[in-house]
Coordinates of N, CA, C and O in Angstrom, one line a residue:
M1 N -1.8 106.7 48.7 CA -1.5 107.7 49.7 C 0.0 108.2 49.4 O 0.8 107.5 49.0
S2 N 0.2 109.5 49.4 CA 1.5 110.1 49.1 C 2.5 109.7 50.2 O 2.1 109.3 51.3
A3 N 3.7 110.0 50.0 CA 4.8 109.7 50.9 C 4.5 110.5 52.2 O 4.9 110.0 53.3
A4 N 3.9 111.6 52.2 CA 3.7 112.4 53.4 C 2.5 112.0 54.1 O 2.1 112.5 55.2
G5 N 1.8 110.9 53.6 CA 0.6 110.4 54.3 C -0.7 111.1 54.0 O -1.7 110.8 54.6
T6 N -0.7 112.0 53.0 CA -1.9 112.6 52.6 C -2.6 111.9 51.5 O -1.8 111.4 50.6
P7 N -3.9 111.9 51.3 CA -4.5 111.2 50.2 C -4.1 111.9 48.9 O -4.0 113.1 48.8
T8 N -3.9 111.0 47.9 CA -3.7 111.5 46.5 C -5.0 112.0 45.9 O -6.1 111.7 46.4
A9 N -4.9 112.7 44.8 CA -6.1 113.2 44.1 C -7.1 112.0 43.8 O -8.3 112.1 43.9
R10 N -6.5 110.9 43.3 CA -7.3 109.8 42.9 C -8.0 109.1 44.2 O -9.1 108.7 44.1
E11 N -7.3 109.1 45.3 CA -7.8 108.5 46.5 C -8.9 109.4 47.0 O -10.0 108.9 47.5
E12 N -8.8 110.7 46.9 CA -9.8 111.7 47.4 C -11.1 111.5 46.6 O -12.2 111.8 47.1
T13 N -11.0 111.2 45.3 CA -12.1 111.0 44.5 C -12.7 109.6 44.6 O -13.7 109.3 44.0
G14 N -12.1 108.8 45.4 CA -12.5 107.4 45.5 C -12.2 106.6 44.2 O -12.8 105.6 44.0
G15 N -11.3 107.2 43.4 CA -10.9 106.5 42.2 C -11.9 106.6 41.1 O -11.7 106.1 40.0
G16 N -13.0 107.4 41.3 CA -14.0 107.5 40.3 C -14.3 108.9 39.9 O -13.5 109.8 40.2
P17 N -15.4 109.1 39.2 CA -15.7 110.5 38.8 C -15.9 111.5 39.9 O -16.3 111.1 41.0
R18 N -15.6 112.7 39.6 CA -15.9 113.8 40.5 C -17.0 114.7 40.0 O -17.3 114.6 38.8
D19 N -17.5 115.5 40.8 CA -18.5 116.5 40.4 C -17.9 117.5 39.5 O -16.8 118.0 39.8
G20 N -18.5 117.9 38.4 CA -18.0 119.0 37.6 C -17.2 118.4 36.4 O -16.8 117.2 36.4
D21 N -16.9 119.3 35.5 CA -16.1 118.9 34.3 C -14.6 119.0 34.5 O -14.1 119.7 35.4
W22 N -13.9 118.3 33.7 CA -12.4 118.4 33.7 C -11.9 119.0 32.4 O -12.4 118.8 31.3
E23 N -10.9 119.8 32.6 CA -10.1 120.4 31.4 C -9.0 119.4 31.1 O -8.3 118.9 32.1
V24 N -8.8 119.0 29.9 CA -7.8 118.1 29.5 C -6.9 118.9 28.5 O -7.4 119.4 27.5
S25 N -5.6 118.9 28.7 CA -4.7 119.6 27.8 C -3.5 118.7 27.6 O -3.1 117.9 28.4
V26 N -2.9 118.9 26.4 CA -1.7 118.1 26.0 C -0.6 119.1 25.6 O -0.9 120.0 24.8
D27 N 0.5 119.0 26.2 CA 1.7 119.9 25.8 C 2.3 119.2 24.6 O 3.1 118.3 24.7
R28 N 1.9 119.7 23.4 CA 2.4 119.1 22.2 C 3.9 119.2 22.0 O 4.5 118.5 21.2
L29 N 4.5 120.2 22.6 CA 6.0 120.3 22.5 C 6.7 119.2 23.3 O 7.8 118.7 22.9
S30 N 6.1 118.7 24.4 CA 6.6 117.7 25.2 C 6.3 116.3 24.7 O 7.1 115.3 24.8
C31 N 5.2 116.2 24.0 CA 4.7 114.9 23.5 C 5.6 114.4 22.4 O 6.0 115.1 21.5
T32 N 5.9 113.1 22.5 CA 6.7 112.4 21.5 C 5.9 111.5 20.6 O 6.4 110.8 19.7
G33 N 4.6 111.4 20.9 CA 3.7 110.6 20.0 C 3.7 109.1 20.2 O 3.6 108.4 19.3
T34 N 4.0 108.7 21.5 CA 4.0 107.3 21.8 C 2.7 106.6 21.5 O 2.6 105.4 21.2
G35 N 1.6 107.4 21.6 CA 0.2 106.8 21.4 C -0.3 106.1 22.6 O -1.4 105.5 22.5
M36 N 0.4 106.1 23.7 CA -0.1 105.4 24.9 C -1.5 106.0 25.4 O -2.4 105.2 25.8
C37 N -1.6 107.3 25.3 CA -2.9 107.9 25.7 C -4.0 107.5 24.7 O -5.2 107.3 25.2
V38 N -3.7 107.4 23.5 CA -4.7 107.0 22.5 C -5.2 105.6 22.8 O -6.4 105.3 22.7
H39 N -4.3 104.7 23.1 CA -4.7 103.3 23.5 C -5.4 103.2 24.8 O -6.3 102.4 24.9
A40 N -5.0 104.1 25.8 CA -5.7 104.1 27.1 C -7.1 104.7 27.0 O -8.0 104.3 27.7
A41 N -7.2 105.8 26.2 CA -8.5 106.5 26.2 C -8.8 107.0 24.8 O -8.8 108.2 24.6
P42 N -9.1 106.1 23.9 CA -9.3 106.5 22.5 C -10.5 107.5 22.3 O -10.5 108.2 21.3
A43 N -11.4 107.5 23.2 CA -12.5 108.5 23.1 C -12.1 109.9 23.4 O -12.8 110.8 23.1
F44 N -10.9 110.1 24.0 CA -10.5 111.4 24.5 C -9.2 111.9 23.8 O -9.0 113.1 23.9
F45 N -8.4 111.0 23.2 CA -7.2 111.5 22.6 C -7.0 110.9 21.2 O -7.4 109.8 20.9
G46 N -6.3 111.7 20.4 CA -5.9 111.2 19.1 C -4.6 111.7 18.7 O -4.1 112.7 19.3
L47 N -3.9 111.1 17.7 CA -2.6 111.5 17.2 C -2.9 112.4 16.0 O -3.5 112.0 15.0
V48 N -2.4 113.6 16.0 CA -2.5 114.5 14.9 C -1.1 115.0 14.6 O -0.4 115.6 15.5
G49 N -0.6 114.8 13.4 CA 0.7 115.2 13.1 C 1.8 114.6 13.9 O 2.8 115.2 14.2
G50 N 1.5 113.3 14.3 CA 2.5 112.6 15.1 C 2.6 113.0 16.6 O 3.4 112.5 17.3
R51 N 1.6 113.8 17.0 CA 1.6 114.2 18.4 C 0.2 114.0 19.0 O -0.8 114.1 18.2
S52 N 0.1 113.8 20.3 CA -1.2 113.6 20.9 C -2.0 114.9 20.9 O -1.4 116.0 21.0
Q53 N -3.3 114.8 20.9 CA -4.2 115.9 21.0 C -5.5 115.5 21.7 O -6.0 114.4 21.5
A54 N -5.9 116.3 22.7 CA -7.2 116.0 23.3 C -8.3 116.2 22.3 O -8.3 117.2 21.5
L55 N -9.2 115.3 22.2 CA -10.3 115.4 21.2 C -11.4 116.3 21.6 O -12.2 116.7 20.8
G56 N -11.4 116.7 22.8 CA -12.4 117.7 23.3 C -12.1 118.1 24.7 O -11.4 117.3 25.5
S57 N -12.4 119.2 25.1 CA -12.2 119.7 26.5 C -13.2 120.9 26.7 O -13.2 121.7 25.8
P58 N -13.9 121.0 27.7 CA -13.9 120.1 28.9 C -14.5 118.7 28.6 O -15.3 118.6 27.6
V59 N -14.3 117.8 29.5 CA -14.8 116.4 29.4 C -15.5 116.1 30.7 O -15.2 116.6 31.7
E60 N -16.4 115.1 30.6 CA -17.0 114.6 31.8 C -16.0 113.7 32.5 O -15.2 113.1 31.8
P61 N -16.0 113.7 33.8 CA -15.0 112.8 34.5 C -15.1 111.4 34.0 O -16.1 110.8 33.9
D62 N -13.9 110.9 33.8 CA -13.7 109.5 33.3 C -12.4 109.0 33.7 O -11.3 109.6 33.5
E63 N -12.4 107.8 34.4 CA -11.1 107.2 34.9 C -10.1 107.0 33.8 O -8.9 107.1 34.1
T64 N -10.5 106.7 32.6 CA -9.6 106.5 31.5 C -8.7 107.7 31.2 O -7.6 107.6 30.8
V65 N -9.3 108.9 31.4 CA -8.5 110.1 31.1 C -7.4 110.2 32.2 O -6.3 110.6 31.8
L66 N -7.7 109.9 33.4 CA -6.7 110.0 34.5 C -5.6 108.9 34.2 O -4.4 109.2 34.4
D67 N -6.0 107.7 33.8 CA -5.1 106.7 33.5 C -4.1 107.1 32.3 O -2.9 106.9 32.4
A68 N -4.7 107.7 31.3 CA -3.9 108.2 30.2 C -2.8 109.3 30.7 O -1.7 109.2 30.3
A69 N -3.3 110.2 31.5 CA -2.4 111.2 32.0 C -1.3 110.6 32.9 O -0.1 111.0 32.8
E70 N -1.7 109.7 33.7 CA -0.7 109.1 34.7 C 0.3 108.2 34.0 O 1.4 108.1 34.4
N71 N -0.1 107.7 32.8 CA 0.8 106.7 32.1 C 1.6 107.4 31.0 O 2.4 106.7 30.4
C72 N 1.4 108.7 30.8 CA 2.1 109.4 29.7 C 3.6 109.4 30.2 O 3.9 110.0 31.2
P73 N 4.5 108.8 29.4 CA 5.9 108.8 29.8 C 6.6 110.2 30.0 O 7.6 110.3 30.6
L74 N 6.0 111.2 29.3 CA 6.6 112.5 29.4 C 5.8 113.5 30.2 O 6.0 114.7 30.2
E75 N 4.7 113.0 30.8 CA 3.8 113.8 31.6 C 3.3 115.0 30.8 O 3.2 116.2 31.3
A76 N 3.0 114.8 29.5 CA 2.5 115.8 28.6 C 1.0 116.1 28.7 O 0.6 117.1 28.2
I77 N 0.3 115.3 29.5 CA -1.1 115.4 29.6 C -1.5 116.0 31.0 O -0.9 115.5 32.0
R78 N -2.3 117.0 31.1 CA -2.7 117.5 32.3 C -4.3 117.5 32.4 O -4.9 117.9 31.5
V79 N -4.8 117.0 33.5 CA -6.2 117.0 33.8 C -6.5 117.9 35.0 O -5.9 117.7 36.1
T80 N -7.3 118.9 34.8 CA -7.6 119.9 35.8 C -9.1 119.9 36.1 O -9.9 119.9 35.2
E81 N -9.5 120.0 37.4 CA -10.8 120.1 37.8 C -11.2 121.6 37.5 O -10.7 122.5 38.0
R82 N -12.2 121.8 36.6 CA -12.6 123.1 36.3 C -13.1 124.0 37.4 O -12.8 125.2 37.5
A83 N -13.9 123.4 38.3 CA -14.5 124.1 39.4 C -13.5 124.7 40.4 O -13.6 125.8 40.9
T84 N -12.4 124.0 40.6 CA -11.4 124.4 41.6 C -10.0 124.8 41.0 O -9.2 125.4 41.7
G85 N -9.7 124.3 39.8 CA -8.4 124.5 39.2 C -7.4 123.5 39.7 O -6.2 123.6 39.3
R86 N -7.8 122.6 40.5 CA -6.9 121.6 41.0 C -6.5 120.6 40.0 O -7.3 120.1 39.2
V87 N -5.2 120.3 39.9 CA -4.6 119.4 39.0 C -4.9 118.0 39.5 O -4.5 117.6 40.6
L88 N -5.6 117.2 38.7 CA -5.9 115.8 39.1 C -4.9 114.8 38.6 O -4.7 113.8 39.2
A89 N -4.3 115.1 37.5 CA -3.3 114.2 36.9 C -2.4 115.1 36.0 O -2.9 116.0 35.4
P90 N -1.1 114.8 35.9 CA -0.5 113.7 36.7 C -0.3 114.1 38.1 O -0.2 115.3 38.5
E91 N -0.3 113.1 39.0 CA 0.0 113.4 40.4 C 1.4 113.8 40.6 O 2.3 113.3 40.0
E92 N 1.6 114.8 41.5 CA 2.9 115.3 41.8 C 3.4 114.6 43.1 O 2.6 114.4 44.0
F93 N 4.6 114.2 43.1 CA 5.2 113.4 44.2 C 6.1 114.3 45.0 O 6.7 115.2 44.5

């Protein structure tokens, strides 16, 4: 739950998949190539030229994609719900 007492995106989804596809994007200018996303979700991210890249988008909802976005030290990964345009990760505080 956020500091304001409202449910976070992950809590609203019950921590699991949502209906509809997700757009996954990586800001390659912000990415430093730590590879944390590749280790968290190797089916969805790869390192190309020393920077992370989404291996496909849109993707089916998958908790590992949210984990990768939330754990990116530079918040270079964004996961958006296609149907609504709502940003699912990273969560804003």
